[in-house]
């Protein structure tokens, strides 16, 4: 079940985002997103270190709708970094749920993922 859950709860897309690392901010692209975290493509000159605490803000539309995720850099290699989600607000979960519904057609998938995370 965990493999199926992981497969369906991840959303692959290419979306603009901002990563706040303390005082510095990076404009980047989110390539993959789930409740567990995100895979991002860093700008060419950016260097991030594993363990760094960061806030990821993903733009969803021109009206300012966004997903906000408090995270920790899990790994970074060259132009890509993996972010592990530490917390996400309810509005962001709602936006992510809608993305799952639009992309996968099953509104229950994100709820099962959230339940699994809470029971771990």
Coordinates of C-alpha atoms in Angstrom, one line a residue, residues 3 8 14 18-19 22 33 38-39 44 46 48 60 63-64 71 77-78 83 97 101 103 105 115 118 120:
X3 CA 4.2 2.2 -2.7
X8 CA -0.4 8.6 -6.4
X14 CA 6.9 22.5 -13.2
X18 CA 10.4 30.9 -3.7
X19 CA 12.6 29.2 -1.1
X22 CA 16.9 32.6 6.7
X33 CA 5.4 17.8 -4.7
X38 CA 9.3 18.5 -2.8
X39 CA 12.0 18.2 -5.4
X44 CA 22.6 27.8 -11.5
X46 CA 22.6 28.5 -5.8
X48 CA 22.0 24.8 -0.3
X60 CA -0.4 28.4 -8.2
X63 CA -4.1 35.9 -7.9
X64 CA -1.6 34.9 -5.2
X71 CA 10.7 22.2 5.3
X77 CA 23.2 17.8 -5.5
X78 CA 24.1 20.4 -8.2
X83 CA 13.0 19.2 0.7
X97 CA -5.7 18.2 -2.5
X101 CA -8.0 15.7 -7.8
X103 CA -4.2 15.5 -11.9
X105 CA -9.0 12.1 -10.6
X115 CA -3.8 9.8 7.5
X118 CA -0.4 11.1 11.1
X120 CA 3.4 7.0 11.5

